[in-house]
């Protein structure tokens, strides 16, 4: 399993699917396992959850910076 690819896939799902986004907020581990359809080992699951959260936070930060640039 390519972690980076899987993280990107999940980030897109969070952005595009409001129900999945709510499920991810409530219980990210369970939401990801449901999406994958398999039981993911805890160590790998933690890395995926952390990667998705970091990517989402980074994307929001990038959007905020872009908005600020438009002011100047």
PDB file of N, CA and C in Angstrom:
ATOM      1  N   UNK A   1       0.850  -1.181   0.000  1.00  0.00           N
ATOM      2  CA  UNK A   1       0.000   0.000   0.000  1.00  0.00           C
ATOM      3  C   UNK A   1       0.891   1.238   0.000  1.00  0.00           C
ATOM      4  N   UNK A   2       0.682   2.115  -0.951  1.00  0.00           N
ATOM      5  CA  UNK A   2       1.415   3.372  -1.030  1.00  0.00           C
ATOM      6  C   UNK A   2       0.720   4.378  -0.119  1.00  0.00           C
ATOM      7  N   UNK A   3       1.366   4.724   0.997  1.00  0.00           N
ATOM      8  CA  UNK A   3       0.750   5.616   1.982  1.00  0.00           C
ATOM      9  C   UNK A   3       0.389   6.973   1.395  1.00  0.00           C
ATOM     10  N   UNK A   4       1.305   7.556   0.642  1.00  0.00           N
ATOM     11  CA  UNK A   4       1.049   8.883   0.080  1.00  0.00           C
ATOM     12  C   UNK A   4      -0.176   8.863  -0.836  1.00  0.00           C
ATOM     13  N   UNK A   5      -0.263   7.839  -1.660  1.00  0.00           N
ATOM     14  CA  UNK A   5      -1.402   7.710  -2.574  1.00  0.00           C
ATOM     15  C   UNK A   5      -2.707   7.536  -1.792  1.00  0.00           C
ATOM     16  N   UNK A   6      -2.666   6.701  -0.757  1.00  0.00           N
ATOM     17  CA  UNK A   6      -3.854   6.443   0.054  1.00  0.00           C
ATOM     18  C   UNK A   6      -4.288   7.718   0.788  1.00  0.00           C
ATOM     19  N   UNK A   7      -3.331   8.479   1.299  1.00  0.00           N
ATOM     20  CA  UNK A   7      -3.645   9.738   1.991  1.00  0.00           C
ATOM     21  C   UNK A   7      -4.314  10.707   1.032  1.00  0.00           C
ATOM     22  N   UNK A   8      -3.776  10.839  -0.170  1.00  0.00           N
ATOM     23  CA  UNK A   8      -4.370  11.743  -1.170  1.00  0.00           C
ATOM     24  C   UNK A   8      -5.797  11.320  -1.499  1.00  0.00           C
ATOM     25  N   UNK A   9      -6.013  10.020  -1.634  1.00  0.00           N
ATOM     26  CA  UNK A   9      -7.347   9.490  -1.936  1.00  0.00           C
ATOM     27  C   UNK A   9      -8.335   9.838  -0.815  1.00  0.00           C
ATOM     28  N   UNK A  10      -7.903   9.687   0.411  1.00  0.00           N
ATOM     29  CA  UNK A  10      -8.779   9.960   1.556  1.00  0.00           C
ATOM     30  C   UNK A  10      -9.042  11.457   1.691  1.00  0.00           C
ATOM     31  N   UNK A  11      -8.027  12.277   1.461  1.00  0.00           N
ATOM     32  CA  UNK A  11      -8.213  13.735   1.515  1.00  0.00           C
ATOM     33  C   UNK A  11      -9.265  14.165   0.500  1.00  0.00           C
ATOM     34  N   UNK A  12      -9.194  13.632  -0.707  1.00  0.00           N
ATOM     35  CA  UNK A  12     -10.194  13.969  -1.724  1.00  0.00           C
ATOM     36  C   UNK A  12     -11.589  13.531  -1.289  1.00  0.00           C
ATOM     37  N   UNK A  13     -11.682  12.371  -0.675  1.00  0.00           N
ATOM     38  CA  UNK A  13     -12.975  11.865  -0.194  1.00  0.00           C
ATOM     39  C   UNK A  13     -13.519  12.788   0.902  1.00  0.00           C
ATOM     40  N   UNK A  14     -12.653  13.233   1.803  1.00  0.00           N
ATOM     41  CA  UNK A  14     -13.069  14.162   2.863  1.00  0.00           C
ATOM     42  C   UNK A  14     -13.585  15.459   2.247  1.00  0.00           C
ATOM     43  N   UNK A  15     -12.915  15.949   1.223  1.00  0.00           N
ATOM     44  CA  UNK A  15     -13.311  17.209   0.583  1.00  0.00           C
ATOM     45  C   UNK A  15     -14.632  17.079  -0.184  1.00  0.00           C
ATOM     46  N   UNK A  16     -14.849  15.914  -0.804  1.00  0.00           N
ATOM     47  CA  UNK A  16     -15.985  15.744  -1.713  1.00  0.00           C
ATOM     48  C   UNK A  16     -17.226  15.117  -1.096  1.00  0.00           C
ATOM     49  N   UNK A  17     -17.089  14.465   0.045  1.00  0.00           N
ATOM     50  CA  UNK A  17     -18.187  13.681   0.611  1.00  0.00           C
ATOM     51  C   UNK A  17     -18.458  14.141   2.047  1.00  0.00           C
ATOM     52  N   UNK A  18     -19.546  14.897   2.221  1.00  0.00           N
ATOM     53  CA  UNK A  18     -19.864  15.464   3.540  1.00  0.00           C
ATOM     54  C   UNK A  18     -20.099  14.389   4.593  1.00  0.00           C
ATOM     55  N   UNK A  19     -20.743  13.282   4.218  1.00  0.00           N
ATOM     56  CA  UNK A  19     -20.982  12.214   5.193  1.00  0.00           C
ATOM     57  C   UNK A  19     -19.664  11.596   5.643  1.00  0.00           C
ATOM     58  N   UNK A  20     -18.785  11.334   4.688  1.00  0.00           N
ATOM     59  CA  UNK A  20     -17.484  10.779   5.046  1.00  0.00           C
ATOM     60  C   UNK A  20     -16.700  11.760   5.913  1.00  0.00           C
ATOM     61  N   UNK A  21     -16.809  13.044   5.601  1.00  0.00           N
ATOM     62  CA  UNK A  21     -16.124  14.064   6.395  1.00  0.00           C
ATOM     63  C   UNK A  21     -16.584  14.017   7.848  1.00  0.00           C
ATOM     64  N   UNK A  22     -17.882  13.896   8.069  1.00  0.00           N
ATOM     65  CA  UNK A  22     -18.413  13.810   9.431  1.00  0.00           C
ATOM     66  C   UNK A  22     -17.956  12.524  10.116  1.00  0.00           C
ATOM     67  N   UNK A  23     -17.984  11.416   9.357  1.00  0.00           N
ATOM     68  CA  UNK A  23     -17.509  10.149   9.913  1.00  0.00           C
ATOM     69  C   UNK A  23     -16.030  10.245  10.298  1.00  0.00           C
ATOM     70  N   UNK A  24     -15.245  10.895   9.453  1.00  0.00           N
ATOM     71  CA  UNK A  24     -13.810  11.049   9.713  1.00  0.00           C
ATOM     72  C   UNK A  24     -13.578  11.904  10.960  1.00  0.00           C
ATOM     73  N   UNK A  25     -14.369  12.957  11.121  1.00  0.00           N
ATOM     74  CA  UNK A  25     -14.229  13.812  12.308  1.00  0.00           C
ATOM     75  C   UNK A  25     -14.555  13.034  13.583  1.00  0.00           C
ATOM     76  N   UNK A  26     -15.593  12.200  13.522  1.00  0.00           N
ATOM     77  CA  UNK A  26     -16.031  11.448  14.706  1.00  0.00           C
ATOM     78  C   UNK A  26     -15.069  10.313  15.050  1.00  0.00           C
ATOM     79  N   UNK A  27     -14.667   9.553  14.048  1.00  0.00           N
ATOM     80  CA  UNK A  27     -13.821   8.392  14.280  1.00  0.00           C
ATOM     81  C   UNK A  27     -12.999   8.130  13.019  1.00  0.00           C
ATOM     82  N   UNK A  28     -11.867   8.811  12.887  1.00  0.00           N
ATOM     83  CA  UNK A  28     -11.094   8.699  11.643  1.00  0.00           C
ATOM     84  C   UNK A  28     -10.638   7.274  11.323  1.00  0.00           C
ATOM     85  N   UNK A  29     -10.250   6.526  12.345  1.00  0.00           N
ATOM     86  CA  UNK A  29      -9.783   5.167  12.103  1.00  0.00           C
ATOM     87  C   UNK A  29     -10.879   4.297  11.483  1.00  0.00           C
ATOM     88  N   UNK A  30     -12.059   4.347  12.078  1.00  0.00           N
ATOM     89  CA  UNK A  30     -13.174   3.533  11.577  1.00  0.00           C
ATOM     90  C   UNK A  30     -13.594   3.991  10.178  1.00  0.00           C
ATOM     91  N   UNK A  31     -13.622   5.306   9.943  1.00  0.00           N
ATOM     92  CA  UNK A  31     -14.013   5.832   8.632  1.00  0.00           C
ATOM     93  C   UNK A  31     -13.063   5.335   7.547  1.00  0.00           C
ATOM     94  N   UNK A  32     -11.767   5.347   7.848  1.00  0.00           N
ATOM     95  CA  UNK A  32     -10.780   4.904   6.862  1.00  0.00           C
ATOM     96  C   UNK A  32     -10.898   3.405   6.622  1.00  0.00           C
ATOM     97  N   UNK A  33     -11.072   2.636   7.674  1.00  0.00           N
ATOM     98  CA  UNK A  33     -11.220   1.190   7.486  1.00  0.00           C
ATOM     99  C   UNK A  33     -12.483   0.863   6.699  1.00  0.00           C
ATOM    100  N   UNK A  34     -13.571   1.591   6.952  1.00  0.00           N
ATOM    101  CA  UNK A  34     -14.797   1.377   6.177  1.00  0.00           C
ATOM    102  C   UNK A  34     -14.576   1.714   4.711  1.00  0.00           C
ATOM    103  N   UNK A  35     -13.857   2.790   4.446  1.00  0.00           N
ATOM    104  CA  UNK A  35     -13.573   3.187   3.073  1.00  0.00           C
ATOM    105  C   UNK A  35     -12.709   2.137   2.375  1.00  0.00           C
ATOM    106  N   UNK A  36     -11.703   1.654   3.075  1.00  0.00           N
ATOM    107  CA  UNK A  36     -10.785   0.673   2.495  1.00  0.00           C
ATOM    108  C   UNK A  36     -11.440  -0.701   2.362  1.00  0.00           C
ATOM    109  N   UNK A  37     -12.394  -0.985   3.245  1.00  0.00           N
ATOM    110  CA  UNK A  37     -13.064  -2.270   3.207  1.00  0.00           C
ATOM    111  C   UNK A  37     -12.244  -3.397   3.808  1.00  0.00           C
ATOM    112  N   UNK A  38     -11.164  -3.040   4.491  1.00  0.00           N
ATOM    113  CA  UNK A  38     -10.310  -4.039   5.141  1.00  0.00           C
ATOM    114  C   UNK A  38      -9.839  -3.503   6.488  1.00  0.00           C
ATOM    115  N   UNK A  39      -9.383  -4.425   7.335  1.00  0.00           N
ATOM    116  CA  UNK A  39      -8.798  -4.042   8.608  1.00  0.00           C
ATOM    117  C   UNK A  39      -7.352  -3.628   8.352  1.00  0.00           C
ATOM    118  N   UNK A  40      -7.029  -2.391   8.653  1.00  0.00           N
ATOM    119  CA  UNK A  40      -5.686  -1.865   8.426  1.00  0.00           C
ATOM    120  C   UNK A  40      -4.911  -1.969   9.738  1.00  0.00           C
ATOM    121  N   UNK A  41      -3.679  -2.457   9.700  1.00  0.00           N
ATOM    122  CA  UNK A  41      -2.885  -2.546  10.928  1.00  0.00           C
ATOM    123  C   UNK A  41      -2.781  -1.186  11.617  1.00  0.00           C
ATOM    124  N   UNK A  42      -2.853  -1.192  12.967  1.00  0.00           N
ATOM    125  CA  UNK A  42      -2.888   0.045  13.737  1.00  0.00           C
ATOM    126  C   UNK A  42      -1.739   1.000  13.417  1.00  0.00           C
ATOM    127  N   UNK A  43      -0.528   0.502  13.316  1.00  0.00           N
ATOM    128  CA  UNK A  43       0.618   1.374  13.028  1.00  0.00           C
ATOM    129  C   UNK A  43       0.457   2.105  11.707  1.00  0.00           C
ATOM    130  N   UNK A  44      -0.013   1.397  10.699  1.00  0.00           N
ATOM    131  CA  UNK A  44      -0.211   2.011   9.390  1.00  0.00           C
ATOM    132  C   UNK A  44      -1.420   2.949   9.420  1.00  0.00           C
ATOM    133  N   UNK A  45      -2.459   2.542  10.130  1.00  0.00           N
ATOM    134  CA  UNK A  45      -3.670   3.359  10.226  1.00  0.00           C
ATOM    135  C   UNK A  45      -3.362   4.703  10.886  1.00  0.00           C
ATOM    136  N   UNK A  46      -2.543   4.680  11.939  1.00  0.00           N
ATOM    137  CA  UNK A  46      -2.163   5.921  12.616  1.00  0.00           C
ATOM    138  C   UNK A  46      -1.425   6.862  11.660  1.00  0.00           C
ATOM    139  N   UNK A  47      -0.535   6.305  10.843  1.00  0.00           N
ATOM    140  CA  UNK A  47       0.213   7.118   9.873  1.00  0.00           C
ATOM    141  C   UNK A  47      -0.734   7.724   8.839  1.00  0.00           C
ATOM    142  N   UNK A  48      -1.704   6.950   8.396  1.00  0.00           N
ATOM    143  CA  UNK A  48      -2.658   7.450   7.406  1.00  0.00           C
ATOM    144  C   UNK A  48      -3.500   8.569   8.010  1.00  0.00           C
ATOM    145  N   UNK A  49      -4.034   8.355   9.220  1.00  0.00           N
ATOM    146  CA  UNK A  49      -4.856   9.377   9.883  1.00  0.00           C
ATOM    147  C   UNK A  49      -4.047  10.650  10.067  1.00  0.00           C
ATOM    148  N   UNK A  50      -2.827  10.535  10.579  1.00  0.00           N
ATOM    149  CA  UNK A  50      -1.982  11.708  10.787  1.00  0.00           C
ATOM    150  C   UNK A  50      -1.689  12.421   9.470  1.00  0.00           C
ATOM    151  N   UNK A  51      -1.427  11.642   8.424  1.00  0.00           N
ATOM    152  CA  UNK A  51      -1.143  12.232   7.117  1.00  0.00           C
ATOM    153  C   UNK A  51      -2.334  12.966   6.546  1.00  0.00           C
ATOM    154  N   UNK A  52      -3.518  12.395   6.682  1.00  0.00           N
ATOM    155  CA  UNK A  52      -4.736  13.040   6.179  1.00  0.00           C
ATOM    156  C   UNK A  52      -4.991  14.338   6.946  1.00  0.00           C
ATOM    157  N   UNK A  53      -4.887  14.284   8.274  1.00  0.00           N
ATOM    158  CA  UNK A  53      -5.110  15.490   9.087  1.00  0.00           C
ATOM    159  C   UNK A  53      -4.105  16.575   8.725  1.00  0.00           C
ATOM    160  N   UNK A  54      -2.838  16.211   8.539  1.00  0.00           N
ATOM    161  CA  UNK A  54      -1.810  17.181   8.179  1.00  0.00           C
ATOM    162  C   UNK A  54      -2.090  17.792   6.813  1.00  0.00           C
ATOM    163  N   UNK A  55      -2.502  16.962   5.874  1.00  0.00           N
ATOM    164  CA  UNK A  55      -2.790  17.442   4.514  1.00  0.00           C
ATOM    165  C   UNK A  55      -3.988  18.381   4.511  1.00  0.00           C
ATOM    166  N   UNK A  56      -5.029  18.026   5.258  1.00  0.00           N
ATOM    167  CA  UNK A  56      -6.218  18.884   5.327  1.00  0.00           C
ATOM    168  C   UNK A  56      -5.859  20.213   5.969  1.00  0.00           C
ATOM    169  N   UNK A  57      -5.112  20.179   7.064  1.00  0.00           N
ATOM    170  CA  UNK A  57      -4.695  21.408   7.745  1.00  0.00           C
ATOM    171  C   UNK A  57      -3.814  22.241   6.830  1.00  0.00           C
ATOM    172  N   UNK A  58      -2.892  21.588   6.134  1.00  0.00           N
ATOM    173  CA  UNK A  58      -2.003  22.293   5.208  1.00  0.00           C
ATOM    174  C   UNK A  58      -2.770  22.927   4.066  1.00  0.00           C
ATOM    175  N   UNK A  59      -3.768  22.228   3.540  1.00  0.00           N
ATOM    176  CA  UNK A  59      -4.585  22.781   2.453  1.00  0.00           C
ATOM    177  C   UNK A  59      -5.363  23.995   2.924  1.00  0.00           C
ATOM    178  N   UNK A  60      -5.902  23.933   4.135  1.00  0.00           N
ATOM    179  CA  UNK A  60      -6.640  25.079   4.677  1.00  0.00           C
ATOM    180  C   UNK A  60      -5.710  26.256   4.875  1.00  0.00           C
ATOM    181  N   UNK A  61      -4.480  25.985   5.341  1.00  0.00           N
ATOM    182  CA  UNK A  61      -3.502  27.045   5.532  1.00  0.00           C
ATOM    183  C   UNK A  61      -3.126  27.672   4.196  1.00  0.00           C
ATOM    184  N   UNK A  62      -2.938  26.835   3.182  1.00  0.00           N
ATOM    185  CA  UNK A  62      -2.601  27.337   1.851  1.00  0.00           C
ATOM    186  C   UNK A  62      -3.728  28.198   1.294  1.00  0.00           C
ATOM    187  N   UNK A  63      -4.974  27.789   1.504  1.00  0.00           N
ATOM    188  CA  UNK A  63      -6.119  28.576   1.049  1.00  0.00           C
ATOM    189  C   UNK A  63      -6.152  29.930   1.758  1.00  0.00           C
ATOM    190  N   UNK A  64      -5.856  29.934   3.053  1.00  0.00           N
ATOM    191  CA  UNK A  64      -5.857  31.183   3.822  1.00  0.00           C
ATOM    192  C   UNK A  64      -4.759  32.114   3.318  1.00  0.00           C
ATOM    193  N   UNK A  65      -3.586  31.561   3.034  1.00  0.00           N
ATOM    194  CA  UNK A  65      -2.487  32.376   2.516  1.00  0.00           C
ATOM    195  C   UNK A  65      -2.853  32.947   1.156  1.00  0.00           C
ATOM    196  N   UNK A  66      -3.460  32.136   0.298  1.00  0.00           N
ATOM    197  CA  UNK A  66      -3.888  32.618  -1.014  1.00  0.00           C
ATOM    198  C   UNK A  66      -4.901  33.752  -0.874  1.00  0.00           C
ATOM    199  N   UNK A  67      -5.812  33.623   0.082  1.00  0.00           N
ATOM    200  CA  UNK A  67      -6.802  34.678   0.310  1.00  0.00           C
ATOM    201  C   UNK A  67      -6.128  35.961   0.768  1.00  0.00           C
ATOM    202  N   UNK A  68      -5.134  35.842   1.621  1.00  0.00           N
ATOM    203  CA  UNK A  68      -4.407  37.031   2.094  1.00  0.00           C
ATOM    204  C   UNK A  68      -3.654  37.701   0.960  1.00  0.00           C
ATOM    205  N   UNK A  69      -3.077  36.893   0.072  1.00  0.00           N
ATOM    206  CA  UNK A  69      -2.335  37.463  -1.055  1.00  0.00           C
ATOM    207  C   UNK A  69      -3.241  38.333  -1.916  1.00  0.00           C
ATOM    208  N   UNK A  70      -4.510  37.959  -2.023  1.00  0.00           N
ATOM    209  CA  UNK A  70      -5.448  38.720  -2.846  1.00  0.00           C
ATOM    210  C   UNK A  70      -5.725  40.089  -2.262  1.00  0.00           C
ATOM    211  N   UNK A  71      -5.494  40.251  -0.961  1.00  0.00           N
ATOM    212  CA  UNK A  71      -5.740  41.531  -0.307  1.00  0.00           C
ATOM    213  C   UNK A  71      -4.665  42.559  -0.665  1.00  0.00           C
ATOM    214  N   UNK A  72      -3.489  42.091  -1.075  1.00  0.00           N
ATOM    215  CA  UNK A  72      -2.368  42.999  -1.330  1.00  0.00           C
ATOM    216  C   UNK A  72      -2.042  43.127  -2.770  1.00  0.00           C
TER     217      UNK A  72
END
